[in-house]
Coordinates of C-alpha atoms in Angstrom, one line a residue:
X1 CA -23.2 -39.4 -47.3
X2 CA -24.1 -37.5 -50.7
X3 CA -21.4 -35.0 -51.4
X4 CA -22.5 -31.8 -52.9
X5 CA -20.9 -32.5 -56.4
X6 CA -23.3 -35.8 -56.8
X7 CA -26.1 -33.4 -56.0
X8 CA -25.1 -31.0 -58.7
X9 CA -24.6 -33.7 -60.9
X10 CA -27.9 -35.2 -60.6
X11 CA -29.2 -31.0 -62.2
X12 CA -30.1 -28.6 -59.6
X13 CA -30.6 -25.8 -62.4
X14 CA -33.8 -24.0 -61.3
X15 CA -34.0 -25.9 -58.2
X16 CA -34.7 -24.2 -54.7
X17 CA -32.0 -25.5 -52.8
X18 CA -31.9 -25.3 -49.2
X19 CA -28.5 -24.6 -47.4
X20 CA -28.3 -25.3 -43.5
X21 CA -25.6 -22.5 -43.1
X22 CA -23.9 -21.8 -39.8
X23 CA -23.8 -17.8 -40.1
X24 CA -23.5 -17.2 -36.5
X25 CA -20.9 -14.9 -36.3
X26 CA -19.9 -12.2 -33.4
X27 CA -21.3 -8.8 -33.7
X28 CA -20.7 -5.6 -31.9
X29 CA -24.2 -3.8 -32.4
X30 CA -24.6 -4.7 -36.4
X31 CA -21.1 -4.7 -37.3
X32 CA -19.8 -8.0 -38.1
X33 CA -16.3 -8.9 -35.9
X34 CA -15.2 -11.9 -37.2
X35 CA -17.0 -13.4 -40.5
X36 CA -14.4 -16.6 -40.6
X37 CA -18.2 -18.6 -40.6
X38 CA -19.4 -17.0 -43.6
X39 CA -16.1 -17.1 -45.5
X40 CA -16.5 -20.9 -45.1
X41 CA -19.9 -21.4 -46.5
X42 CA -18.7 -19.2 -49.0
X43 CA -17.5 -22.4 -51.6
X44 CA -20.9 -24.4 -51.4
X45 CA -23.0 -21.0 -52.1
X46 CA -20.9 -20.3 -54.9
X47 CA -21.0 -23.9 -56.5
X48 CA -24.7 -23.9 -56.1
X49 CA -25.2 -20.8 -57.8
X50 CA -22.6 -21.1 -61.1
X51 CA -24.6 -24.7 -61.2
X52 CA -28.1 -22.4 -61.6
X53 CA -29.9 -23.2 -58.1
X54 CA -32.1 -21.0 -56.8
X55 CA -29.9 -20.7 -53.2
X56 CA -32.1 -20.6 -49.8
X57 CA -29.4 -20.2 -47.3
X58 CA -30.4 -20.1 -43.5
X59 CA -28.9 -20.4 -40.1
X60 CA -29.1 -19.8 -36.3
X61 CA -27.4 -16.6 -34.6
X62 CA -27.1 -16.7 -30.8
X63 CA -29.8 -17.5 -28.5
X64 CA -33.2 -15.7 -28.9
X65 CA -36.1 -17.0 -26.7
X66 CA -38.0 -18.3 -29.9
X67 CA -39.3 -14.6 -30.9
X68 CA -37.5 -12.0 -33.4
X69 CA -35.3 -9.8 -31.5
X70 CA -33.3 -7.5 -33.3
X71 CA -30.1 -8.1 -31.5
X72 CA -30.0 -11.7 -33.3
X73 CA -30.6 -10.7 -36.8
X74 CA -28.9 -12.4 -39.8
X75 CA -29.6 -8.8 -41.9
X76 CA -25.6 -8.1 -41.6
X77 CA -24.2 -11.9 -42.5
X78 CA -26.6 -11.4 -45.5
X79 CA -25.1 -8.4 -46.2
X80 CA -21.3 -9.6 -45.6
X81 CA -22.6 -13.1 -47.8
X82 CA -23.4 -10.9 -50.7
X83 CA -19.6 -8.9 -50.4
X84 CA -18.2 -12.1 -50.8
X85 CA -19.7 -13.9 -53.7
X86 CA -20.4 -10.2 -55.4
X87 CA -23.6 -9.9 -55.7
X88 CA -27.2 -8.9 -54.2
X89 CA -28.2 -11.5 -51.9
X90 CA -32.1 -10.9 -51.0
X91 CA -33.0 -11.0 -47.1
X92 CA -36.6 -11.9 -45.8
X93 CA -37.4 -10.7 -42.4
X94 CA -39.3 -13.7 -41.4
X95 CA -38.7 -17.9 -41.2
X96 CA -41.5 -19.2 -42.9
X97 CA -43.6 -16.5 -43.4
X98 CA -45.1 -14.7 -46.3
X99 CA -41.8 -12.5 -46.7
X100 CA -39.8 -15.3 -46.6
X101 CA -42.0 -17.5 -48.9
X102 CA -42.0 -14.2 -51.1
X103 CA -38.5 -14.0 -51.4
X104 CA -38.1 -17.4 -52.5
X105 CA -40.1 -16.8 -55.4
X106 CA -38.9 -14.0 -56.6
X107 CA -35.1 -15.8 -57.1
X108 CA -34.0 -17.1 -60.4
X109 CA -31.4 -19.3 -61.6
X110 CA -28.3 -18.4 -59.7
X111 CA -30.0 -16.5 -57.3
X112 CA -29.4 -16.1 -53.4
X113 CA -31.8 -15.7 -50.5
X114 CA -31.0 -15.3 -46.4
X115 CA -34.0 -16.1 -44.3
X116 CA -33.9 -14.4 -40.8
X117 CA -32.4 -16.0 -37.6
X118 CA -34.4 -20.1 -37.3
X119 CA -34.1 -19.9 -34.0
X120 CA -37.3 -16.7 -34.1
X121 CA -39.6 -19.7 -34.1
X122 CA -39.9 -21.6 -31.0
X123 CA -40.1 -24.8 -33.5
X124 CA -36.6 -24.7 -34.2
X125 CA -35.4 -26.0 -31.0
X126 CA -38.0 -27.3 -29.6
X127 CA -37.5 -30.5 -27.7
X128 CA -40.9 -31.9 -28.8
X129 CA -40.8 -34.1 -31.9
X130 CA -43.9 -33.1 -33.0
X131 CA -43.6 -28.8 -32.8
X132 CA -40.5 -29.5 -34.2
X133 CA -41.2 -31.3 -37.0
X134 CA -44.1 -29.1 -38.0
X135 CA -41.2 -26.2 -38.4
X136 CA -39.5 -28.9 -40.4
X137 CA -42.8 -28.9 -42.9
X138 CA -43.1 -25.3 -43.2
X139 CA -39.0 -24.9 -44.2
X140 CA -39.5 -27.8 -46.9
X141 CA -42.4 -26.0 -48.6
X142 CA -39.3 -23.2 -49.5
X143 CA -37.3 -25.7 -50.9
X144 CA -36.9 -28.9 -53.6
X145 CA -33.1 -30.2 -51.9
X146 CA -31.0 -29.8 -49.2
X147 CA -27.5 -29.3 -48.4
X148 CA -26.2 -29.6 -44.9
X149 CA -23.1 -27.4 -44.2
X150 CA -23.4 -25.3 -41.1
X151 CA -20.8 -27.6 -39.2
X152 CA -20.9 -25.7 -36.0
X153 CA -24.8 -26.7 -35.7
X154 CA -24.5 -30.3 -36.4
X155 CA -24.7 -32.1 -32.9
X156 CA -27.6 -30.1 -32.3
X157 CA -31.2 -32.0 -32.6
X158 CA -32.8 -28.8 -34.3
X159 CA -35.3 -28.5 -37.1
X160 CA -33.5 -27.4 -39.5
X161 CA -30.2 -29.5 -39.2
X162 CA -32.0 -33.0 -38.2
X163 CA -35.8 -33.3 -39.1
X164 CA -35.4 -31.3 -42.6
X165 CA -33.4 -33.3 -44.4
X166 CA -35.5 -36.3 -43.5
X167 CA -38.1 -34.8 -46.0
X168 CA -36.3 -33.7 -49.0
X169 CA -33.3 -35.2 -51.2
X170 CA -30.2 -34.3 -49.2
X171 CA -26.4 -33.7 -49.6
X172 CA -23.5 -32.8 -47.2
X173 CA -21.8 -29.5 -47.9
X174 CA -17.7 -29.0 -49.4
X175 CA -17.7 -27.3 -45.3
X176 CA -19.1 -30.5 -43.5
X177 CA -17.2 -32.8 -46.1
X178 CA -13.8 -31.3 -45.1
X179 CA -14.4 -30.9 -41.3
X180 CA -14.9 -34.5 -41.2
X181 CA -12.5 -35.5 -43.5
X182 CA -10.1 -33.3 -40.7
X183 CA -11.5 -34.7 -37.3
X184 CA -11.1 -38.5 -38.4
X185 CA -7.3 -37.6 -38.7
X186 CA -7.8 -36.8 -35.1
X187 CA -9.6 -40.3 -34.5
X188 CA -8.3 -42.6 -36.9
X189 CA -4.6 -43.5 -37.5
X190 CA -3.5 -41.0 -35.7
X191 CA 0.3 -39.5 -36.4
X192 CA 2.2 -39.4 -33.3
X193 CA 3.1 -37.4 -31.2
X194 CA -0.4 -36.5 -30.5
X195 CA -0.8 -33.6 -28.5
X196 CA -3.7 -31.3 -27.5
X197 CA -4.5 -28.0 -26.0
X198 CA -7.4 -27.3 -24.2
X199 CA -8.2 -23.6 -23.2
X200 CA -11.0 -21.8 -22.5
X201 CA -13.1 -21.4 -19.7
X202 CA -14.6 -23.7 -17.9
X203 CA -13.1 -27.6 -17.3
X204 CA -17.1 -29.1 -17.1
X205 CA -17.0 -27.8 -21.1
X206 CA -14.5 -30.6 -21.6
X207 CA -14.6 -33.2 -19.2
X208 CA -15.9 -35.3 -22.4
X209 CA -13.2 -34.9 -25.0
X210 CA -10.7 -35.0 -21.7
X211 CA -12.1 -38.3 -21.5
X212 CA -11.9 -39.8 -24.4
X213 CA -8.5 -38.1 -25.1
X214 CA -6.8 -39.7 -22.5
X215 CA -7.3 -43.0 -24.7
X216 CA -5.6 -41.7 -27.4
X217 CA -3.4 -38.7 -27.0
X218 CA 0.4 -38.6 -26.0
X219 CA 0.4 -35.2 -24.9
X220 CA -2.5 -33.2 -23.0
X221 CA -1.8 -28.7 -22.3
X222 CA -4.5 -27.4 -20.3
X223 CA -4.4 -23.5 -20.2
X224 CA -7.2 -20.5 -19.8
X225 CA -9.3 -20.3 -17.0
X226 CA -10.1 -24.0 -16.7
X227 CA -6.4 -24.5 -15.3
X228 CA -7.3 -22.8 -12.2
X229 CA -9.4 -26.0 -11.3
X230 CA -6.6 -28.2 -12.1
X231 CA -4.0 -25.9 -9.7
X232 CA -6.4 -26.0 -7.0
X233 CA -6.7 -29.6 -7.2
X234 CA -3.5 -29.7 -7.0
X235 CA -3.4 -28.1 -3.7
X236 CA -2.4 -24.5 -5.1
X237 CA -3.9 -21.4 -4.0
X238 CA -5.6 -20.3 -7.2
X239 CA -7.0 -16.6 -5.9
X240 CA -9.8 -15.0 -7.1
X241 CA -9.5 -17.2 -10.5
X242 CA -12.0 -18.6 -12.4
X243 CA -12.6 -22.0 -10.2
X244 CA -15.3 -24.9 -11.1
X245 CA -14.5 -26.1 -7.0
X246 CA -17.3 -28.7 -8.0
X247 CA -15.4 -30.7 -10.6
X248 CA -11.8 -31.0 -8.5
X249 CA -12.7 -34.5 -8.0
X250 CA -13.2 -35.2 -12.2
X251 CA -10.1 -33.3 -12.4
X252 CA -8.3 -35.6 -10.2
X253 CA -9.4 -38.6 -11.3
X254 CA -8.4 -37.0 -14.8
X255 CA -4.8 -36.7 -13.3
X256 CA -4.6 -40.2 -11.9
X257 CA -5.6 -41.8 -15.3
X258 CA -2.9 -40.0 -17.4
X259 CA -0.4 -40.9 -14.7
X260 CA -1.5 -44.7 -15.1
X261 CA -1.8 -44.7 -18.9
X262 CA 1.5 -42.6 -19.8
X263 CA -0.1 -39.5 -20.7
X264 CA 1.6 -36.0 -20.3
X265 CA -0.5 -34.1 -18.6
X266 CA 1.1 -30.6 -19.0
X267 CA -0.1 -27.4 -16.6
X268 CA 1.3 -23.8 -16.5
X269 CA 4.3 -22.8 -14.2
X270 CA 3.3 -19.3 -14.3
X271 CA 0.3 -17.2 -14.7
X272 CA -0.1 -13.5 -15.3
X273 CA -2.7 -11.9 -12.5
X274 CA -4.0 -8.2 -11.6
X275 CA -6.6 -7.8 -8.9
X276 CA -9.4 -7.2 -11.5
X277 CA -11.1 -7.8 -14.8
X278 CA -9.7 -6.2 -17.4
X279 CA -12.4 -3.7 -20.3
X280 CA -12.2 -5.5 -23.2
X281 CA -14.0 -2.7 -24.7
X282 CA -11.3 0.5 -24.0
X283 CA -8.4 -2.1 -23.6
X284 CA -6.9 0.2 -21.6
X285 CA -3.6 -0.9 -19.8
X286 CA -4.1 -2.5 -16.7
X287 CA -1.6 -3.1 -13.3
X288 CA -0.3 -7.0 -13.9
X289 CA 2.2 -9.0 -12.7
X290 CA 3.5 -12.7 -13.3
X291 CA 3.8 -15.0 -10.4
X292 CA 4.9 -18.7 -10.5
X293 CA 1.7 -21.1 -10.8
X294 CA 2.1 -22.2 -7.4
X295 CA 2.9 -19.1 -5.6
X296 CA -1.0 -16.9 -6.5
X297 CA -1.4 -14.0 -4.2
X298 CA -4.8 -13.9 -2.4
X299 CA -7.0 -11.5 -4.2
X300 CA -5.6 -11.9 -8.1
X301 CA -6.7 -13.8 -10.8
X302 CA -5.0 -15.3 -13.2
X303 CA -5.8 -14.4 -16.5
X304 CA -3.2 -15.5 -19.2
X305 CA 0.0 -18.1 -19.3
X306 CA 3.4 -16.4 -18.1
X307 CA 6.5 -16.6 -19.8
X308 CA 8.0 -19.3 -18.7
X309 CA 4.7 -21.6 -19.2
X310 CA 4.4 -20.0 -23.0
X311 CA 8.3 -21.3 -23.7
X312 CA 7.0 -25.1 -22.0
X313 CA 4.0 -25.2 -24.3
X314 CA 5.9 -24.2 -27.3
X315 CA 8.9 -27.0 -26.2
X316 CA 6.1 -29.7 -26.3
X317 CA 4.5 -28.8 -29.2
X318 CA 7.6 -28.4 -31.3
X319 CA 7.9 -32.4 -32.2
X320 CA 4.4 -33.1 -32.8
X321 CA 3.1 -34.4 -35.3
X322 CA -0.9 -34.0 -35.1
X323 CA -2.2 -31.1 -32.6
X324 CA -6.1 -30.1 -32.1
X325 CA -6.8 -26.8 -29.7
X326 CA -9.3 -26.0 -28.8
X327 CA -9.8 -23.0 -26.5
X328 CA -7.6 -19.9 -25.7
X329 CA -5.1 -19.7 -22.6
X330 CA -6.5 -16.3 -21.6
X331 CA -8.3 -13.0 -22.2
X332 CA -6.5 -13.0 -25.5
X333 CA -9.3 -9.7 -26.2
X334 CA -7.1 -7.4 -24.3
X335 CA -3.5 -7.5 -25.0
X336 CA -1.8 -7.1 -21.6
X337 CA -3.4 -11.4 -22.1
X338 CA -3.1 -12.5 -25.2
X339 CA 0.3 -13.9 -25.5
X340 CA -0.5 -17.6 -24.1
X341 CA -2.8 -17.7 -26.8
X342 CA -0.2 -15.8 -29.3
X343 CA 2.2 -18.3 -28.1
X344 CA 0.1 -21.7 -28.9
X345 CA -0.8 -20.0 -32.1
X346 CA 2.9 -19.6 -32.8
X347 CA 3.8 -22.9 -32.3
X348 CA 1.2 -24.4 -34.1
X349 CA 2.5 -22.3 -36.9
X350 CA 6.1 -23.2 -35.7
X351 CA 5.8 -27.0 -36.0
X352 CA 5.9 -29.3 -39.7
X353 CA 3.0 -31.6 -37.9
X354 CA -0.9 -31.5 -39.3
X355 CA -2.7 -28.8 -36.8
X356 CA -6.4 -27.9 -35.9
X357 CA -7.5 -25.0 -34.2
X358 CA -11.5 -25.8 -33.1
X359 CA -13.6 -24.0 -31.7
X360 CA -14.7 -20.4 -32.3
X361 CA -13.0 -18.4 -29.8
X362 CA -9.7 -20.3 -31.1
X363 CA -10.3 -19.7 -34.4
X364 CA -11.1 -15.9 -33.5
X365 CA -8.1 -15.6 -31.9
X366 CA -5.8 -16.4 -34.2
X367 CA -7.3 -14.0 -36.7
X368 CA -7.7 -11.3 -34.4
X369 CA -4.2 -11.4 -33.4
X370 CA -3.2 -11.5 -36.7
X371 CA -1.9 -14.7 -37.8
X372 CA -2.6 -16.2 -41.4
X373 CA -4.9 -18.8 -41.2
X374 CA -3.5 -21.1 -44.2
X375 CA -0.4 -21.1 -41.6
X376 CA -2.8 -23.7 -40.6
X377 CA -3.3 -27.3 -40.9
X378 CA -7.3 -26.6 -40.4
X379 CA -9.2 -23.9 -38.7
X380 CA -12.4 -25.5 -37.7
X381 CA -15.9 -23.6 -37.4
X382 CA -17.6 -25.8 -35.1
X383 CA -16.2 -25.8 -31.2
X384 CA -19.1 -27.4 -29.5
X385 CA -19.7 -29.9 -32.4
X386 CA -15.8 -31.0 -33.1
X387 CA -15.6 -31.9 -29.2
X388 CA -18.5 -34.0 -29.4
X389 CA -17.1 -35.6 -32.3
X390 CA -13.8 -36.1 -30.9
X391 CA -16.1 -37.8 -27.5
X392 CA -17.2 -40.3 -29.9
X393 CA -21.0 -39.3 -29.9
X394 CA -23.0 -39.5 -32.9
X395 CA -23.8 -36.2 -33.9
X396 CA -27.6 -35.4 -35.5
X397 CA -27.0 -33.0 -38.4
X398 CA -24.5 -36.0 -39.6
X399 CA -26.8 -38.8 -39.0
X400 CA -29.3 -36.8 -41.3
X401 CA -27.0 -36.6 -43.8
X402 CA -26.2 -40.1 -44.0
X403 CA -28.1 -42.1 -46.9

């Protein structure tokens, strides 16, 4: 895989070169909440343009039906991705259209230009080689090279990550370099005690990198809402929680292995419940209580680690020596829940091992509630795309990379 720095070593002064960025950050309306994504294409950008390219950079953000809807414009990360590298960074309100092929021309040397959201054209994800590719031909015609660095988009078969590079000179990204330079610490020669935290929602999200980790971790700490499965399998009345009743049998089988092979398998003792969903918009105080794990009342769901179950994660995290999370233990958004996840985040920061937080609700959560983020071994942009990667599955955007 051609590094960025044997690109720009081989002259990219006055070259249009494409960046695959992975700008899909949260909004609330137009208002940016969390631009850890752009902050970490930031590097390649700026090598690129002190080098003289003329900088294309483009991405996805959210899910748009293949059409421009406003909701999913890239307008504020190209406003955000000119703060950063301090200067005007020109934004075309089309693809592959005549704005966007006008705003390529009108760069010069060390010049920058965001195309709109890649996923307005149906082409983008497309499942049909051919549609696809044809999307592929109309990007390549803005652009002389390519370099692949929006991690969080790489295990996806899109135009722009997988059929693109195949038709112009190509180079992985200082971003996709070090995220798997990071995640073959958690594959190869791994340092022991190896434990990992799994959060987030739902368990059918990882039944995959539960699978494979049960080959190679010491230590597994299920919290958020997919440890609601994993009580009811256990026979616990789990309330009105979030409950995937459909995968208590994976979950069990799950159970049985890590029994067999010697892996700690490590659920809360306590939860903190209240009868209702909390307003993560006003985040107004709401009527909780905490209840031992076993013991849920009928009609509560659970919706954060207790106490006691924050004090057991931190005890087995404390001796580690390599730990990946991935997923918050609860509705960390509104702070009557937010101190399962405060308390992983803590102990990651606690312990002397290498940490990775993956995943971008983990990665938001540690800088919404506050935390430094070089407190940490590595905090990954790409959730969907490091769990694949940790399945063992060969991921497209990095296949397309490879020479």
């Amino acid at each position: 895989m051609k590094t960025i720095d044997e690109l720009i070593a081989e002259g990219v002064t006055g070259k249009r070169v494409f960046v695959r960025a992975d700008l899909n950050v949260p909004l609330s309306g137009t208002t940016i909440t969390d631009d850890g994504r752009i902050r970490a294409v930031q590097p390649t950008v700026e090598k690129l343009v002190e080098a003289g390219a003329r900088v294309v950079v483009a991405s996805h953000l959210g899910r748009p039906k293949g059409a421009p809807d406003p909701a999913f414009s890239l307008a504020p990360a190209a406003a955000r991705l000119g703060e950063l590298i301090g200067a005007d960074v020109a934004f075309a309100t089309d693809t592959v259209g005549e704005l966007a092929r006008a705003a390529v021309a009108g760069l010069a040397d060390g010049q920058v230009a965001v195309l709109e959201n890649l996923r307005f054209n149906p082409g983008e994800t497309s499942k049909d080689d051919a549609e696809r590719g044809a999307f592929a031909d109309q990007l390549a015609e803005l652009a002389d090279l390519y370099v692949g660095d929006g991690f969080g988009a790489v295990h996806r078969k899109h135009a722009s990550v997988f059929d693109l590079p195949a038709r112009l000179p190509h180079a992985a990204g200082d971003l996709i370099a070090t995220e798997v330079g990071v995640l073959k610490k958690l594959t190869e020669n791994v340092e022991r005690p190896y434990a990992v935290v799994l959060g987030g929602s739902k368990v059918s999200d990882k039944l995959g990198v539960i699978d494979h980790l049960l080959e190679r971790a010491d230590r597994i700490l299920i919290g958020g809402g997919m440890a609601y499965t994993f009580l009811k399998a256990q026979g616990h009345e789990v309330g009105s929680s979030l409950l995937q009743e459909d995968q208590i049998p994976a979950v069990l089988e799950y159970l049985e292995r890590a029994e067999d092979k010697g892996v700690e398998f490590v659920l809360p003792v306590d939860v903190v419940v209240s009868a209702q969903f909390p307003d993560l918009k006003s985040k107004a105080p709401t009527e909780h209580r905490t209840v031992p794990a076993d013991a849920m009342p009928a009609g509560f769901m659970g919706l954060d680690n207790g106490p006691e179950t924050n004090k057991l994660y931190a005890s087995k995290l404390a001796d580690a020596a390599t730990v990946f999370w991935n997923g918050p233990m609860g509705v960390f958004e509104h702070p009557d829940y937010a101190e399962g996840t405060r308390a992983v985040a803590q102990a990651l920061v606690d312990s002397s091992g290498f940490s990775v937080v993956g995943g971008g609700d983990s990665a938001a959560a540690v800088r919404t509630l506050g935390f430094d983020e070089n407190a940490f071994g590595h905090i990954s942009t790409g959730g969907g795309a490091s769990l694949e990667y940790l399945e063992g599955k060969t991921l497209p955007g990095l296949a397309a990379l490879e020479d």
